[in-house]
mmCIF file of C-alpha atoms in Angstrom:
data_model
loop_
_atom_site.group_PDB
_atom_site.id
_atom_site.type_symbol
_atom_site.label_atom_id
_atom_site.label_comp_id
_atom_site.label_asym_id
_atom_site.label_seq_id
_atom_site.Cartn_x
_atom_site.Cartn_y
_atom_site.Cartn_z
ATOM 1 C CA MET A 1 0.000 0.000 0.000
ATOM 2 C CA LYS A 2 1.451 3.337 -1.022
ATOM 3 C CA ALA A 3 0.623 6.626 0.616
ATOM 4 C CA GLY A 4 -0.059 9.823 -1.207
ATOM 5 C CA ARG A 5 0.166 13.344 0.130
ATOM 6 C CA LEU A 6 -2.686 15.786 0.408
ATOM 7 C CA VAL A 7 -1.510 19.375 0.351
ATOM 8 C CA GLY A 8 -3.749 22.403 0.592
ATOM 9 C CA ARG A 9 -2.891 25.842 -0.638
ATOM 10 C CA PRO A 10 -4.710 29.126 -0.847
ATOM 11 C CA ALA A 11 -6.328 29.824 -4.181
ATOM 12 C CA PHE A 12 -5.187 32.833 -6.169
ATOM 13 C CA GLY A 13 -7.353 35.597 -7.579
ATOM 14 C CA GLU A 14 -10.197 37.699 -6.260
ATOM 15 C CA GLY A 15 -10.982 36.796 -2.685
ATOM 16 C CA ALA A 16 -7.780 34.807 -2.232
ATOM 17 C CA GLY A 17 -6.538 34.891 1.305
ATOM 18 C CA GLN A 18 -9.945 34.562 2.919
ATOM 19 C CA ALA A 19 -9.085 30.961 3.726
ATOM 20 C CA ARG A 20 -5.507 29.851 4.237
ATOM 21 C CA TRP A 21 -4.183 26.322 4.373
ATOM 22 C CA SER A 22 -2.637 26.037 7.773
ATOM 23 C CA ALA A 23 -2.125 23.548 10.529
ATOM 24 C CA THR A 24 -5.727 24.308 11.478
ATOM 25 C CA SER A 25 -6.990 23.459 7.976
ATOM 26 C CA ALA A 26 -4.919 20.289 7.851
ATOM 27 C CA ALA A 27 -6.138 19.248 11.303
ATOM 28 C CA SER A 28 -9.739 19.993 10.319
ATOM 29 C CA LEU A 29 -9.563 17.842 7.185
ATOM 30 C CA ARG A 30 -7.784 15.107 9.135
ATOM 31 C CA GLU A 31 -10.651 15.072 11.658
ATOM 32 C CA TRP A 32 -13.203 14.755 8.832
ATOM 33 C CA LEU A 33 -11.235 11.910 7.266
ATOM 34 C CA ILE A 34 -10.687 9.870 10.429
ATOM 35 C CA ALA A 35 -14.343 10.250 11.413
ATOM 36 C CA ASP A 36 -14.957 7.496 8.848
ATOM 37 C CA ASP A 37 -13.992 4.079 10.206
ATOM 38 C CA SER A 38 -12.479 2.964 6.885
ATOM 39 C CA LEU A 39 -9.928 5.813 6.958
ATOM 40 C CA ARG A 40 -9.079 5.754 10.663
ATOM 41 C CA GLY A 41 -5.403 4.888 11.097
ATOM 42 C CA ARG A 42 -4.623 5.780 7.460
ATOM 43 C CA VAL A 43 -4.221 9.561 7.873
ATOM 44 C CA ARG A 44 -1.347 11.406 9.488
ATOM 45 C CA LEU A 45 -0.333 15.039 9.663
ATOM 46 C CA VAL A 46 3.091 15.812 8.185
ATOM 47 C CA ALA A 47 4.773 19.146 8.942
ATOM 48 C CA GLY A 48 6.371 20.673 5.879
ATOM 49 C CA ALA A 49 9.875 22.079 5.747
ATOM 50 C CA PRO A 50 10.052 25.873 5.995
ATOM 51 C CA GLY A 51 10.926 27.813 2.881
ATOM 52 C CA GLU A 52 14.387 29.278 2.520
ATOM 53 C CA GLY A 53 14.810 32.159 4.975
ATOM 54 C CA ALA A 54 11.461 31.427 6.675
ATOM 55 C CA LEU A 55 10.959 30.790 10.351
ATOM 56 C CA GLY A 56 8.840 27.962 11.689
ATOM 57 C CA SER A 57 7.472 25.024 9.773
ATOM 58 C CA GLY A 58 6.361 25.039 6.177
ATOM 59 C CA MET A 59 3.013 24.088 4.728
ATOM 60 C CA ASP A 60 1.437 21.178 6.551
ATOM 61 C CA ALA A 61 0.295 18.161 4.582
ATOM 62 C CA LEU A 62 -1.657 15.017 5.262
ATOM 63 C CA ALA A 63 -0.282 11.615 4.304
ATOM 64 C CA VAL A 64 -3.140 9.270 3.450
ATOM 65 C CA ALA A 65 -2.626 5.547 2.806
ATOM 66 C CA LEU A 66 -5.328 4.196 0.491
ATOM 67 C CA GLY A 67 -5.144 0.541 -0.364
ATOM 68 C CA ASN A 68 -8.369 -0.320 -2.168
ATOM 69 C CA GLY A 69 -11.188 1.127 -4.262
ATOM 70 C CA GLY A 70 -13.539 1.567 -1.314
ATOM 71 C CA ALA A 71 -11.022 3.714 0.549
ATOM 72 C CA PHE A 72 -10.544 5.883 -2.552
ATOM 73 C CA THR A 73 -14.285 6.505 -2.737
ATOM 74 C CA VAL A 74 -14.576 7.369 0.947
ATOM 75 C CA PHE A 75 -11.523 9.640 0.801
ATOM 76 C CA ALA A 76 -12.774 11.474 -2.305
ATOM 77 C CA THR A 77 -16.278 11.938 -0.878
ATOM 78 C CA VAL A 78 -14.993 13.320 2.423
ATOM 79 C CA ALA A 79 -12.416 15.606 0.752
ATOM 80 C CA VAL A 80 -14.954 17.079 -1.704
ATOM 81 C CA THR A 81 -17.572 17.597 1.026
ATOM 82 C CA TRP A 82 -15.022 19.186 3.385
ATOM 83 C CA LEU A 83 -13.813 21.539 0.670
ATOM 84 C CA LYS A 84 -17.378 22.606 -0.202
ATOM 85 C CA ARG A 85 -17.966 23.619 3.415
ATOM 86 C CA ARG A 86 -14.823 25.757 3.738
ATOM 87 C CA SER A 87 -15.208 29.509 3.783
ATOM 88 C CA GLY A 88 -13.241 31.621 1.349
ATOM 89 C CA ARG A 89 -11.341 30.289 -1.636
ATOM 90 C CA MET A 90 -9.135 27.247 -1.264
ATOM 91 C CA ALA A 91 -7.674 24.522 -3.407
ATOM 92 C CA VAL A 92 -6.549 21.086 -2.298
ATOM 93 C CA LYS A 93 -3.731 19.459 -4.209
ATOM 94 C CA ILE A 94 -3.420 15.687 -4.051
ATOM 95 C CA VAL A 95 0.027 14.330 -4.880
ATOM 96 C CA ARG A 96 -0.438 10.691 -5.781
ATOM 97 C CA ALA A 97 2.055 7.932 -5.026
ATOM 98 C CA ASP A 98 3.303 8.079 -8.626
ATOM 99 C CA GLY A 99 4.062 11.809 -8.234
ATOM 100 C CA SER A 100 1.210 13.035 -10.440
ATOM 101 C CA VAL A 101 -1.093 15.729 -9.091
ATOM 102 C CA VAL A 102 -4.863 16.169 -8.921
ATOM 103 C CA GLU A 103 -6.275 19.458 -7.686
ATOM 104 C CA ILE A 104 -9.802 20.396 -6.664
ATOM 105 C CA SER A 105 -10.943 23.818 -5.555
ATOM 106 C CA SER A 106 -13.727 25.354 -3.551
ATOM 107 C CA ASP A 107 -14.602 27.399 -6.650
ATOM 108 C CA LEU A 108 -15.360 24.117 -8.451
ATOM 109 C CA VAL A 109 -17.340 22.321 -5.743
ATOM 110 C CA ARG A 110 -19.148 25.121 -3.927
ATOM 111 C CA PRO A 111 -21.776 25.819 -6.635
ATOM 112 C CA GLN A 112 -22.360 22.119 -7.362
ATOM 113 C CA THR A 113 -25.614 20.338 -6.639
ATOM 114 C CA ALA A 114 -25.644 17.155 -4.563
ATOM 115 C CA GLN A 115 -25.615 15.055 -7.755
ATOM 116 C CA GLU A 116 -22.688 17.022 -9.194
ATOM 117 C CA LEU A 117 -20.768 16.603 -5.910
ATOM 118 C CA ARG A 118 -21.273 12.830 -6.093
ATOM 119 C CA GLU A 119 -20.008 12.839 -9.679
ATOM 120 C CA THR A 120 -16.966 14.948 -8.714
ATOM 121 C CA ALA A 121 -16.156 12.582 -5.833
ATOM 122 C CA GLU A 122 -16.579 9.529 -8.102
ATOM 123 C CA ARG A 123 -14.305 11.062 -10.759
ATOM 124 C CA LEU A 124 -11.684 11.910 -8.119
ATOM 125 C CA ALA A 125 -11.851 8.366 -6.698
ATOM 126 C CA ARG A 126 -11.396 6.896 -10.196
ATOM 127 C CA GLU A 127 -8.387 9.153 -10.859
ATOM 128 C CA LEU A 128 -6.786 8.213 -7.547
ATOM 129 C CA GLY A 129 -7.525 4.514 -8.057
ATOM 130 C CA ALA A 130 -6.069 4.544 -11.575
ATOM 131 C CA ALA A 131 -2.831 6.041 -10.264
ATOM 132 C CA GLN A 132 -2.641 3.394 -7.535
ATOM 133 C CA GLU A 133 -3.125 0.584 -10.069
ATOM 134 C CA GLY A 134 -0.337 2.063 -12.205
ATOM 135 C CA THR A 135 2.147 2.126 -9.307
ATOM 136 C CA GLU A 136 1.332 -1.439 -8.231
ATOM 137 C CA SER A 137 1.915 -2.866 -11.693
ATOM 138 C CA ALA A 138 5.250 -1.064 -12.134
#
């Protein structure tokens, strides 16, 4: 089972800065993820390295170990729902085990209907599952 990283970042453009990815955001998403029994024990907070010349830690990330299709679906559903409920503009970048990146933003999910949210979560789960299958066969 390979772990991917989930990294949030503030979105750019009008209204950017209203929501910032921080230790608080990472902890909040972690709490949402581990509230589901199938993800409990698979999520850990990882402190990022500070940028050159910066004090303190860098951007926090979550490491999430997903080993099967069901976990991908649960993860994607929770991540999309959490992002929809965030205030301000935010994007979440998912760095898959193979190094490729998938990004979803609050601008995308906030105006979506319940059906569109389900479709977004299903598409995200398929993308994450496809990357996992590619790394296991390599």
